[in-house]
Amino acid sequence: MALLPILCYPDPRLHTVAQPISSIGEHHQRLIKDMFETMYESKGIGLAATQVNHHERLIVIDISEDSSNPMVLINPTIIKYSTEIIRADEGCLSVPGIFDGIERAKGINVEFLDERGERKMLEAQDLLSICIQHEIDHLEGKVFVDYLSSLKRNRIRTKLLKAQREVDRS
Ligand code: GNR
Ligand code: NI
């Protein structure tokens, strides 16, 4: 098991489009374990492979309070979006300390492979729906701040670059 370093916005590698996984191998099983360990340690509810600089279409999620509901989604595709939209504050482990309101479909149907390569379909609502959409955006090279105004996004970029410089100096 290992904790993986998480890329921090505005790292350009966060804008990489991830590749589909054609066959799930032993290295994917290890990556999945390490991603869960990293996500739980960071108190996140989801993590996309993109965020740990691995550009394949794999996400892990656990929105439970007690780390009791780990989910692995490989090659996820949203096949249906509700017309109802909800707005909620989002955060991201790759954009530390920043939270802002984002509009998403309240419900989605998503198809994916589980960690054993079995095809699954899931109907997700509310927080789970938001989280899956947020993670699939990462696989497309998109970060939630990309939905904000360029004014807000540039402020966030400057703030995080400055914070990173302080860390590098110390
Ligand atoms: O931990 C996370 N919380 C969260 C809260 C609201 C909307 C989305 C998220 S996902 C985030 C973890 C993360 O950055 N996943 O990519
Ligand atoms: Ni994120």
Tab-separated table of N, CA and C and ligand atoms in Angstrom:
chain	number	residue	atom	x	y	z
A	1	MET	N	0.853	-1.196	0.000
A	1	MET	CA	0.000	0.000	0.000
A	1	MET	C	0.881	1.237	0.000
A	2	ALA	N	0.367	2.274	-0.608
A	2	ALA	CA	1.160	3.507	-0.687
A	2	ALA	C	0.242	4.705	-0.859
A	3	LEU	N	0.644	5.809	-0.251
A	3	LEU	CA	-0.037	7.081	-0.500
A	3	LEU	C	0.558	7.680	-1.765
A	4	LEU	N	-0.305	8.144	-2.644
A	4	LEU	CA	0.139	8.693	-3.923
A	4	LEU	C	0.087	10.215	-3.865
A	5	PRO	N	1.063	10.909	-4.456
A	5	PRO	CA	0.997	12.366	-4.519
A	5	PRO	C	-0.155	12.809	-5.436
A	6	ILE	N	-0.880	13.834	-5.001
A	6	ILE	CA	-2.020	14.363	-5.769
A	6	ILE	C	-1.591	15.631	-6.504
A	7	LEU	N	-1.832	15.661	-7.807
A	7	LEU	CA	-1.522	16.854	-8.597
A	7	LEU	C	-2.378	18.010	-8.120
A	8	CYS	N	-1.781	19.199	-8.081
A	8	CYS	CA	-2.476	20.391	-7.588
A	8	CYS	C	-2.663	21.398	-8.729
A	9	TYR	N	-3.898	21.894	-8.870
A	9	TYR	CA	-4.193	22.965	-9.811
A	9	TYR	C	-3.272	24.144	-9.535
A	10	PRO	N	-2.717	24.806	-10.553
A	10	PRO	CA	-2.949	24.670	-12.001
A	10	PRO	C	-1.951	23.755	-12.725
A	11	ASP	N	-1.635	22.601	-12.182
A	11	ASP	CA	-0.733	21.674	-12.873
A	11	ASP	C	-1.341	21.278	-14.221
A	12	PRO	N	-0.632	21.516	-15.329
A	12	PRO	CA	-1.208	21.240	-16.661
A	12	PRO	C	-1.545	19.763	-16.881
A	13	ARG	N	-0.920	18.863	-16.107
A	13	ARG	CA	-1.208	17.433	-16.272
A	13	ARG	C	-2.643	17.091	-15.882
A	14	LEU	N	-3.298	17.988	-15.094
A	14	LEU	CA	-4.719	17.778	-14.753
A	14	LEU	C	-5.616	17.922	-15.982
A	15	HIS	N	-5.072	18.459	-17.077
A	15	HIS	CA	-5.897	18.636	-18.280
A	15	HIS	C	-5.671	17.531	-19.312
A	16	THR	N	-5.009	16.458	-18.888
A	16	THR	CA	-4.810	15.299	-19.762
A	16	THR	C	-6.114	14.514	-19.893
A	17	VAL	N	-6.455	14.103	-21.116
A	17	VAL	CA	-7.624	13.230	-21.315
A	17	VAL	C	-7.177	11.782	-21.104
A	18	ALA	N	-7.868	11.064	-20.213
A	18	ALA	CA	-7.463	9.703	-19.840
A	18	ALA	C	-7.885	8.683	-20.898
A	19	GLN	N	-7.103	7.613	-21.004
A	19	GLN	CA	-7.354	6.544	-21.987
A	19	GLN	C	-8.249	5.452	-21.400
A	20	PRO	N	-9.108	4.849	-22.227
A	20	PRO	CA	-9.906	3.699	-21.761
A	20	PRO	C	-9.001	2.536	-21.356
A	21	ILE	N	-9.462	1.750	-20.400
A	21	ILE	CA	-8.734	0.549	-19.967
A	21	ILE	C	-9.303	-0.636	-20.744
A	22	SER	N	-8.449	-1.337	-21.483
A	22	SER	CA	-8.946	-2.444	-22.318
A	22	SER	C	-8.902	-3.749	-21.560
A	23	SER	N	-7.998	-3.873	-20.611
A	23	SER	CA	-7.894	-5.097	-19.834
A	23	SER	C	-7.389	-4.744	-18.443
A	24	ILE	N	-8.083	-5.248	-17.413
A	24	ILE	CA	-7.737	-4.884	-16.041
A	24	ILE	C	-6.664	-5.843	-15.533
A	25	GLY	N	-5.499	-5.290	-15.222
A	25	GLY	CA	-4.364	-6.121	-14.816
A	25	GLY	C	-4.033	-5.968	-13.343
A	26	GLU	N	-3.000	-6.698	-12.929
A	26	GLU	CA	-2.525	-6.682	-11.546
A	26	GLU	C	-2.135	-5.264	-11.117
A	27	HIS	N	-1.505	-4.504	-12.029
A	27	HIS	CA	-1.086	-3.142	-11.685
A	27	HIS	C	-2.287	-2.241	-11.443
A	28	HIS	N	-3.411	-2.529	-12.118
A	28	HIS	CA	-4.625	-1.741	-11.857
A	28	HIS	C	-5.153	-2.040	-10.446
A	29	GLN	N	-5.100	-3.317	-10.030
A	29	GLN	CA	-5.575	-3.675	-8.685
A	29	GLN	C	-4.748	-2.935	-7.629
A	30	ARG	N	-3.435	-2.844	-7.861
A	30	ARG	CA	-2.572	-2.136	-6.904
A	30	ARG	C	-2.879	-0.636	-6.931
A	31	LEU	N	-3.084	-0.095	-8.141
A	31	LEU	CA	-3.427	1.326	-8.262
A	31	LEU	C	-4.741	1.632	-7.525
A	32	ILE	N	-5.730	0.750	-7.683
A	32	ILE	CA	-7.027	0.942	-7.018
A	32	ILE	C	-6.837	0.991	-5.496
A	33	LYS	N	-6.083	0.043	-4.947
A	33	LYS	CA	-5.815	0.016	-3.493
A	33	LYS	C	-5.142	1.309	-3.045
A	34	ASP	N	-4.118	1.726	-3.805
A	34	ASP	CA	-3.377	2.943	-3.448
A	34	ASP	C	-4.262	4.180	-3.568
A	35	MET	N	-5.148	4.193	-4.562
A	35	MET	CA	-6.052	5.344	-4.716
A	35	MET	C	-7.040	5.411	-3.549
A	36	PHE	N	-7.567	4.253	-3.106
A	36	PHE	CA	-8.456	4.273	-1.927
A	36	PHE	C	-7.701	4.775	-0.701
A	37	GLU	N	-6.491	4.255	-0.499
A	37	GLU	CA	-5.708	4.678	0.670
A	37	GLU	C	-5.485	6.193	0.631
A	38	THR	N	-5.145	6.704	-0.538
A	38	THR	CA	-4.883	8.136	-0.712
A	38	THR	C	-6.153	8.957	-0.487
A	39	MET	N	-7.274	8.472	-1.043
A	39	MET	CA	-8.548	9.180	-0.894
A	39	MET	C	-8.990	9.219	0.577
A	40	TYR	N	-8.933	8.070	1.262
A	40	TYR	CA	-9.372	8.038	2.667
A	40	TYR	C	-8.468	8.900	3.542
A	41	GLU	N	-7.159	8.825	3.306
A	41	GLU	CA	-6.195	9.620	4.075
A	41	GLU	C	-6.468	11.120	3.902
A	42	SER	N	-6.895	11.510	2.683
A	42	SER	CA	-7.133	12.926	2.370
A	42	SER	C	-8.557	13.361	2.702
A	43	LYS	N	-9.363	12.434	3.236
A	43	LYS	CA	-10.770	12.707	3.581
A	43	LYS	C	-11.592	13.126	2.368
A	44	GLY	N	-11.259	12.563	1.220
A	44	GLY	CA	-12.043	12.835	0.019
A	44	GLY	C	-13.161	11.821	-0.143
A	45	ILE	N	-14.152	12.182	-0.965
A	45	ILE	CA	-15.248	11.240	-1.266
A	45	ILE	C	-15.074	10.610	-2.641
A	46	GLY	N	-14.047	11.036	-3.370
A	46	GLY	CA	-13.780	10.457	-4.687
A	46	GLY	C	-12.368	10.799	-5.116
A	47	LEU	N	-11.838	10.018	-6.045
A	47	LEU	CA	-10.515	10.315	-6.591
A	47	LEU	C	-10.454	9.731	-7.992
A	48	ALA	N	-9.998	10.538	-8.934
A	48	ALA	CA	-9.821	10.073	-10.314
A	48	ALA	C	-8.340	9.785	-10.551
A	49	ALA	N	-8.054	8.780	-11.374
A	49	ALA	CA	-6.658	8.399	-11.648
A	49	ALA	C	-5.847	9.597	-12.133
A	50	THR	N	-6.488	10.470	-12.912
A	50	THR	CA	-5.849	11.694	-13.403
A	50	THR	C	-5.154	12.466	-12.274
A	51	GLN	N	-5.807	12.520	-11.105
A	51	GLN	CA	-5.292	13.329	-9.997
A	51	GLN	C	-4.003	12.766	-9.406
A	52	VAL	N	-3.753	11.468	-9.646
A	52	VAL	CA	-2.496	10.875	-9.185
A	52	VAL	C	-1.580	10.615	-10.384
A	53	ASN	N	-1.801	11.403	-11.445
A	53	ASN	CA	-0.947	11.407	-12.633
A	53	ASN	C	-0.918	10.053	-13.336
A	54	HIS	N	-2.079	9.384	-13.326
A	54	HIS	CA	-2.213	8.112	-14.050
A	54	HIS	C	-3.379	8.301	-15.016
A	55	HIS	N	-3.110	8.291	-16.318
A	55	HIS	CA	-4.104	8.798	-17.257
A	55	HIS	C	-4.882	7.694	-17.960
A	56	GLU	N	-5.501	6.840	-17.113
A	56	GLU	CA	-6.455	5.831	-17.570
A	56	GLU	C	-7.794	6.081	-16.879
A	57	ARG	N	-8.875	5.545	-17.509
A	57	ARG	CA	-10.231	5.913	-17.089
A	57	ARG	C	-10.686	5.063	-15.897
A	58	LEU	N	-10.277	5.492	-14.736
A	58	LEU	CA	-10.518	4.773	-13.484
A	58	LEU	C	-10.809	5.784	-12.385
A	59	ILE	N	-11.902	5.560	-11.647
A	59	ILE	CA	-12.195	6.416	-10.497
A	59	ILE	C	-12.585	5.557	-9.300
A	60	VAL	N	-12.280	6.057	-8.118
A	60	VAL	CA	-12.750	5.426	-6.886
A	60	VAL	C	-13.601	6.449	-6.143
A	61	ILE	N	-14.637	5.933	-5.461
A	61	ILE	CA	-15.593	6.802	-4.771
A	61	ILE	C	-16.009	6.114	-3.472
A	62	ASP	N	-16.188	6.904	-2.423
A	62	ASP	CA	-16.887	6.408	-1.229
A	62	ASP	C	-17.517	7.611	-0.548
A	63	ILE	N	-18.844	7.752	-0.705
A	63	ILE	CA	-19.506	8.925	-0.115
A	63	ILE	C	-20.062	8.608	1.274
A	64	SER	N	-19.822	7.386	1.776
A	64	SER	CA	-20.331	7.042	3.111
A	64	SER	C	-19.546	7.816	4.177
A	65	GLU	N	-20.129	7.906	5.378
A	65	GLU	CA	-19.481	8.629	6.479
A	65	GLU	C	-18.343	7.801	7.079
A	66	ASP	N	-18.453	6.474	6.950
A	66	ASP	CA	-17.569	5.577	7.719
A	66	ASP	C	-16.721	4.679	6.808
A	67	SER	N	-16.416	5.171	5.614
A	67	SER	CA	-15.546	4.423	4.685
A	67	SER	C	-16.061	3.009	4.427
A	68	SER	N	-17.384	2.858	4.391
A	68	SER	CA	-17.962	1.515	4.314
A	68	SER	C	-18.497	1.172	2.929
A	69	ASN	N	-18.387	2.095	1.974
A	69	ASN	CA	-19.003	1.831	0.669
A	69	ASN	C	-18.082	2.173	-0.511
A	70	PRO	N	-16.907	1.511	-0.565
A	70	PRO	CA	-15.982	1.798	-1.669
A	70	PRO	C	-16.557	1.357	-3.001
A	71	MET	N	-16.423	2.202	-4.011
A	71	MET	CA	-16.889	1.870	-5.364
A	71	MET	C	-15.763	2.154	-6.350
A	72	VAL	N	-15.600	1.247	-7.301
A	72	VAL	CA	-14.608	1.420	-8.364
A	72	VAL	C	-15.359	1.522	-9.677
A	73	LEU	N	-15.107	2.559	-10.453
A	73	LEU	CA	-15.739	2.719	-11.763
A	73	LEU	C	-14.644	2.819	-12.827
A	74	ILE	N	-14.640	1.841	-13.724
A	74	ILE	CA	-13.669	1.794	-14.814
A	74	ILE	C	-14.403	2.105	-16.119
A	75	ASN	N	-13.819	2.912	-16.954
A	75	ASN	CA	-14.434	3.342	-18.219
A	75	ASN	C	-15.885	3.803	-18.028
A	76	PRO	N	-16.141	4.685	-17.064
A	76	PRO	CA	-17.531	5.095	-16.814
A	76	PRO	C	-18.088	5.953	-17.953
A	77	THR	N	-19.358	5.726	-18.279
A	77	THR	CA	-20.058	6.532	-19.283
A	77	THR	C	-21.414	6.922	-18.717
A	78	ILE	N	-21.718	8.186	-18.745
A	78	ILE	CA	-23.048	8.634	-18.320
A	78	ILE	C	-23.983	8.475	-19.505
A	79	ILE	N	-25.011	7.620	-19.328
A	79	ILE	CA	-25.907	7.344	-20.447
A	79	ILE	C	-27.218	8.120	-20.324
A	80	LYS	N	-27.462	8.734	-19.162
A	80	LYS	CA	-28.668	9.545	-19.008
A	80	LYS	C	-28.454	10.609	-17.941
A	81	TYR	N	-28.894	11.822	-18.249
A	81	TYR	CA	-28.865	12.929	-17.297
A	81	TYR	C	-30.295	13.355	-16.994
A	82	SER	N	-30.637	13.598	-15.728
A	82	SER	CA	-31.943	14.163	-15.411
A	82	SER	C	-32.015	15.584	-15.955
A	83	THR	N	-33.230	16.042	-16.241
A	83	THR	CA	-33.369	17.444	-16.642
A	83	THR	C	-33.261	18.352	-15.418
A	84	GLU	N	-33.561	17.780	-14.235
A	84	GLU	CA	-33.467	18.586	-13.017
A	84	GLU	C	-31.999	18.850	-12.663
A	85	ILE	N	-31.715	20.113	-12.392
A	85	ILE	CA	-30.354	20.565	-12.080
A	85	ILE	C	-30.285	20.931	-10.607
A	86	ILE	N	-29.183	20.576	-9.952
A	86	ILE	CA	-28.972	21.043	-8.576
A	86	ILE	C	-27.673	21.824	-8.516
A	87	ARG	N	-27.650	22.767	-7.595
A	87	ARG	CA	-26.431	23.556	-7.397
A	87	ARG	C	-25.913	23.259	-6.002
A	88	ALA	N	-24.642	22.896	-5.901
A	88	ALA	CA	-24.064	22.602	-4.585
A	88	ALA	C	-22.602	23.039	-4.578
A	89	ASP	N	-22.097	23.345	-3.391
A	89	ASP	CA	-20.686	23.691	-3.254
A	89	ASP	C	-19.827	22.460	-3.519
A	90	GLU	N	-18.828	22.626	-4.351
A	90	GLU	CA	-17.882	21.546	-4.614
A	90	GLU	C	-16.496	21.953	-4.154
A	91	GLY	N	-15.728	20.939	-3.794
A	91	GLY	CA	-14.310	21.108	-3.508
A	91	GLY	C	-13.570	20.045	-4.287
A	92	CYS	N	-12.241	20.087	-4.246
A	92	CYS	CA	-11.459	19.101	-4.991
A	92	CYS	C	-10.115	18.942	-4.303
A	93	LEU	N	-9.668	17.700	-4.173
A	93	LEU	CA	-8.375	17.448	-3.544
A	93	LEU	C	-7.235	18.075	-4.354
A	94	SER	N	-7.483	18.355	-5.636
A	94	SER	CA	-6.472	18.995	-6.483
A	94	SER	C	-6.581	20.520	-6.458
A	95	VAL	N	-7.578	21.047	-5.723
A	95	VAL	CA	-7.760	22.504	-5.611
A	95	VAL	C	-7.986	22.819	-4.129
A	96	PRO	N	-6.973	22.578	-3.285
A	96	PRO	CA	-7.176	22.590	-1.831
A	96	PRO	C	-7.659	23.942	-1.314
A	97	GLY	N	-8.650	23.883	-0.422
A	97	GLY	CA	-9.136	25.070	0.266
A	97	GLY	C	-10.105	25.923	-0.520
A	98	ILE	N	-10.475	25.483	-1.724
A	98	ILE	CA	-11.392	26.261	-2.569
A	98	ILE	C	-12.719	25.520	-2.681
A	99	PHE	N	-13.819	26.234	-2.443
A	99	PHE	CA	-15.161	25.654	-2.552
A	99	PHE	C	-16.044	26.655	-3.274
A	100	ASP	N	-16.829	26.181	-4.237
A	100	ASP	CA	-17.747	27.100	-4.915
A	100	ASP	C	-18.914	26.313	-5.489
A	101	GLY	N	-20.012	27.021	-5.714
A	101	GLY	CA	-21.245	26.403	-6.202
A	101	GLY	C	-21.138	26.027	-7.669
A	102	ILE	N	-21.553	24.787	-7.974
A	102	ILE	CA	-21.521	24.276	-9.348
A	102	ILE	C	-22.879	23.632	-9.639
A	103	GLU	N	-23.370	23.828	-10.855
A	103	GLU	CA	-24.640	23.204	-11.252
A	103	GLU	C	-24.368	21.874	-11.950
A	104	ARG	N	-25.118	20.873	-11.562
A	104	ARG	CA	-24.976	19.527	-12.137
A	104	ARG	C	-26.364	18.921	-12.310
A	105	ALA	N	-26.452	17.874	-13.136
A	105	ALA	CA	-27.678	17.091	-13.192
A	105	ALA	C	-27.904	16.449	-11.820
A	106	LYS	N	-29.161	16.509	-11.333
A	106	LYS	CA	-29.472	15.930	-10.018
A	106	LYS	C	-29.328	14.409	-10.039
A	107	GLY	N	-29.645	13.811	-11.192
A	107	GLY	CA	-29.569	12.351	-11.312
A	107	GLY	C	-28.882	11.948	-12.606
A	108	ILE	N	-28.192	10.824	-12.552
A	108	ILE	CA	-27.566	10.271	-13.767
A	108	ILE	C	-27.694	8.747	-13.752
A	109	ASN	N	-27.653	8.158	-14.944
A	109	ASN	CA	-27.422	6.720	-15.070
A	109	ASN	C	-26.032	6.557	-15.651
A	110	VAL	N	-25.238	5.732	-15.017
A	110	VAL	CA	-23.852	5.556	-15.466
A	110	VAL	C	-23.546	4.075	-15.664
A	111	GLU	N	-22.898	3.772	-16.775
A	111	GLU	CA	-22.425	2.417	-17.077
A	111	GLU	C	-20.927	2.382	-16.860
A	112	PHE	N	-20.424	1.258	-16.357
A	112	PHE	CA	-18.981	1.147	-16.076
A	112	PHE	C	-18.608	-0.316	-15.899
A	113	LEU	N	-17.325	-0.570	-15.801
A	113	LEU	CA	-16.832	-1.886	-15.400
A	113	LEU	C	-16.416	-1.789	-13.939
A	114	ASP	N	-16.711	-2.835	-13.149
A	114	ASP	CA	-16.193	-2.851	-11.782
A	114	ASP	C	-14.767	-3.405	-11.799
A	115	GLU	N	-14.169	-3.548	-10.614
A	115	GLU	CA	-12.748	-3.936	-10.542
A	115	GLU	C	-12.508	-5.359	-11.052
A	116	ARG	N	-13.587	-6.141	-11.204
A	116	ARG	CA	-13.430	-7.491	-11.766
A	116	ARG	C	-13.714	-7.522	-13.268
A	117	GLY	N	-14.009	-6.322	-13.815
A	117	GLY	CA	-14.257	-6.226	-15.248
A	117	GLY	C	-15.700	-6.523	-15.624
A	118	GLU	N	-16.595	-6.610	-14.621
A	118	GLU	CA	-18.004	-6.868	-14.908
A	118	GLU	C	-18.732	-5.575	-15.233
A	119	ARG	N	-19.605	-5.636	-16.239
A	119	ARG	CA	-20.370	-4.448	-16.646
A	119	ARG	C	-21.465	-4.165	-15.637
A	120	LYS	N	-21.533	-2.899	-15.210
A	120	LYS	CA	-22.513	-2.506	-14.201
A	120	LYS	C	-23.257	-1.257	-14.673
A	121	MET	N	-24.456	-1.076	-14.127
A	121	MET	CA	-25.223	0.147	-14.366
A	121	MET	C	-25.670	0.671	-13.014
A	122	LEU	N	-25.594	1.975	-12.846
A	122	LEU	CA	-25.928	2.576	-11.561
A	122	LEU	C	-26.781	3.815	-11.804
A	123	GLU	N	-27.856	3.942	-11.008
A	123	GLU	CA	-28.640	5.180	-11.010
A	123	GLU	C	-28.210	5.970	-9.790
A	124	ALA	N	-27.655	7.144	-9.998
A	124	ALA	CA	-27.131	7.944	-8.887
A	124	ALA	C	-27.899	9.251	-8.774
A	125	GLN	N	-28.086	9.694	-7.540
A	125	GLN	CA	-28.782	10.944	-7.248
A	125	GLN	C	-27.922	11.817	-6.344
A	126	ASP	N	-28.184	13.109	-6.383
A	126	ASP	CA	-27.641	14.061	-5.413
A	126	ASP	C	-26.119	13.945	-5.267
A	127	LEU	N	-25.627	13.743	-4.028
A	127	LEU	CA	-24.166	13.788	-3.822
A	127	LEU	C	-23.429	12.759	-4.670
A	128	LEU	N	-23.974	11.544	-4.773
A	128	LEU	CA	-23.285	10.524	-5.584
A	128	LEU	C	-23.256	10.926	-7.053
A	129	SER	N	-24.372	11.485	-7.528
A	129	SER	CA	-24.447	11.965	-8.909
A	129	SER	C	-23.416	13.075	-9.139
A	130	ILE	N	-23.344	14.014	-8.221
A	130	ILE	CA	-22.387	15.126	-8.318
A	130	ILE	C	-20.963	14.584	-8.337
A	131	CYS	N	-20.692	13.662	-7.412
A	131	CYS	CA	-19.331	13.143	-7.279
A	131	CYS	C	-18.904	12.401	-8.550
A	132	ILE	N	-19.780	11.566	-9.084
A	132	ILE	CA	-19.435	10.823	-10.310
A	132	ILE	C	-19.188	11.803	-11.466
A	133	GLN	N	-20.026	12.834	-11.593
A	133	GLN	CA	-19.823	13.820	-12.666
A	133	GLN	C	-18.495	14.561	-12.485
A	134	HIS	N	-18.176	14.899	-11.228
A	134	HIS	CA	-16.911	15.583	-10.913
A	134	HIS	C	-15.713	14.699	-11.293
A	135	GLU	N	-15.806	13.399	-10.967
A	135	GLU	CA	-14.682	12.481	-11.250
A	135	GLU	C	-14.542	12.230	-12.756
A	136	ILE	N	-15.658	12.060	-13.451
A	136	ILE	CA	-15.573	11.828	-14.905
A	136	ILE	C	-15.019	13.073	-15.595
A	137	ASP	N	-15.362	14.248	-15.080
A	137	ASP	CA	-14.737	15.470	-15.614
A	137	ASP	C	-13.216	15.382	-15.518
A	138	HIS	N	-12.680	14.910	-14.366
A	138	HIS	CA	-11.217	14.768	-14.244
A	138	HIS	C	-10.669	13.902	-15.379
A	139	LEU	N	-11.356	12.790	-15.685
A	139	LEU	CA	-10.878	11.892	-16.747
A	139	LEU	C	-10.880	12.597	-18.100
A	140	GLU	N	-11.731	13.608	-18.245
A	140	GLU	CA	-11.773	14.403	-19.477
A	140	GLU	C	-10.809	15.595	-19.420
A	141	GLY	N	-10.033	15.672	-18.337
A	141	GLY	CA	-9.072	16.766	-18.209
A	141	GLY	C	-9.691	18.053	-17.701
A	142	LYS	N	-10.850	17.902	-17.069
A	142	LYS	CA	-11.576	19.085	-16.611
A	142	LYS	C	-11.614	19.148	-15.075
A	143	VAL	N	-11.377	20.310	-14.535
A	143	VAL	CA	-11.402	20.539	-13.091
A	143	VAL	C	-12.592	21.457	-12.797
A	144	PHE	N	-13.214	21.334	-11.601
A	144	PHE	CA	-14.459	22.093	-11.367
A	144	PHE	C	-14.281	23.593	-11.524
A	145	VAL	N	-13.074	24.102	-11.265
A	145	VAL	CA	-12.863	25.553	-11.419
A	145	VAL	C	-12.984	25.999	-12.882
A	146	ASP	N	-12.915	25.045	-13.809
A	146	ASP	CA	-13.114	25.380	-15.230
A	146	ASP	C	-14.549	25.864	-15.496
A	147	TYR	N	-15.490	25.573	-14.576
A	147	TYR	CA	-16.875	26.056	-14.727
A	147	TYR	C	-17.058	27.460	-14.157
A	148	LEU	N	-16.075	27.942	-13.405
A	148	LEU	CA	-16.203	29.268	-12.785
A	148	LEU	C	-15.813	30.355	-13.787
A	149	SER	N	-16.078	31.606	-13.437
A	149	SER	CA	-15.684	32.729	-14.302
A	149	SER	C	-14.158	32.771	-14.395
A	150	SER	N	-13.642	33.366	-15.466
A	150	SER	CA	-12.183	33.458	-15.604
A	150	SER	C	-11.604	34.340	-14.498
A	151	LEU	N	-12.381	35.301	-14.009
A	151	LEU	CA	-11.908	36.138	-12.901
A	151	LEU	C	-11.640	35.276	-11.671
A	152	LYS	N	-12.658	34.453	-11.296
A	152	LYS	CA	-12.498	33.576	-10.117
A	152	LYS	C	-11.374	32.568	-10.336
A	153	ARG	N	-11.348	31.995	-11.550
A	153	ARG	CA	-10.357	30.953	-11.840
A	153	ARG	C	-8.933	31.523	-11.750
A	154	ASN	N	-8.742	32.728	-12.254
A	154	ASN	CA	-7.408	33.340	-12.199
A	154	ASN	C	-7.006	33.675	-10.771
A	155	ARG	N	-7.982	34.097	-9.959
A	155	ARG	CA	-7.678	34.340	-8.536
A	155	ARG	C	-7.239	33.054	-7.853
A	156	ILE	N	-7.952	31.957	-8.185
A	156	ILE	CA	-7.627	30.661	-7.584
A	156	ILE	C	-6.234	30.210	-8.046
A	157	ARG	N	-5.965	30.384	-9.335
A	157	ARG	CA	-4.654	29.995	-9.886
A	157	ARG	C	-3.529	30.731	-9.147
A	158	THR	N	-3.683	32.046	-9.018
A	158	THR	CA	-2.663	32.863	-8.357
A	158	THR	C	-2.470	32.447	-6.906
A	159	LYS	N	-3.597	32.212	-6.213
A	159	LYS	CA	-3.537	31.837	-4.798
A	159	LYS	C	-2.809	30.500	-4.604
A	160	LEU	N	-3.136	29.531	-5.464
A	160	LEU	CA	-2.528	28.203	-5.309
A	160	LEU	C	-1.060	28.207	-5.749
A	161	LEU	N	-0.720	28.999	-6.771
A	161	LEU	CA	0.688	29.107	-7.190
A	161	LEU	C	1.513	29.727	-6.062
A	162	LYS	N	0.952	30.731	-5.413
A	162	LYS	CA	1.645	31.395	-4.308
A	162	LYS	C	1.828	30.414	-3.152
A	163	ALA	N	0.761	29.668	-2.822
A	163	ALA	CA	0.842	28.678	-1.739
A	163	ALA	C	1.908	27.630	-2.060
A	164	GLN	N	1.969	27.208	-3.332
A	164	GLN	CA	2.956	26.210	-3.741
A	164	GLN	C	4.376	26.771	-3.614
A	165	ARG	N	4.550	28.046	-3.968
A	165	ARG	CA	5.874	28.679	-3.845
A	165	ARG	C	6.328	28.706	-2.389
A	166	GLU	N	5.390	29.008	-1.474
A	166	GLU	CA	5.732	29.027	-0.034
A	166	GLU	C	6.193	27.641	0.397
A	167	VAL	N	5.472	26.581	-0.050
A	167	VAL	CA	5.844	25.214	0.306
A	167	VAL	C	7.234	24.898	-0.242
A	168	ASP	N	7.497	25.295	-1.506
A	168	ASP	CA	8.778	25.001	-2.129
A	168	ASP	C	9.936	25.712	-1.420
A	169	ARG	N	9.642	26.898	-0.869
A	169	ARG	CA	10.679	27.694	-0.198
A	169	ARG	C	11.087	27.062	1.142
A	170	SER	N	10.099	26.437	1.816
A	170	SER	CA	10.350	25.944	3.174
A	170	SER	C	11.019	24.576	3.202
B	1	GNR	O1	-13.667	15.089	-1.577
B	1	GNR	C1	-14.319	15.656	-2.461
B	1	GNR	N1	-15.474	16.272	-2.134
B	1	GNR	C2	-16.374	16.763	-3.064
B	1	GNR	C3	-17.372	17.602	-2.599
B	1	GNR	C4	-18.304	18.112	-3.476
B	1	GNR	C5	-18.251	17.778	-4.809
B	1	GNR	C6	-17.252	16.957	-5.288
B	1	GNR	C7	-16.314	16.438	-4.417
B	1	GNR	S1	-15.072	15.374	-5.010
B	1	GNR	C8	-13.805	15.696	-3.852
B	1	GNR	C9	-12.630	14.760	-4.065
B	1	GNR	C10	-12.022	15.040	-5.415
B	1	GNR	O2	-11.350	16.000	-5.664
B	1	GNR	N2	-12.318	14.200	-6.380
B	1	GNR	O3	-11.883	14.421	-7.620
B	2	NI	NI	-11.611	16.540	-7.793
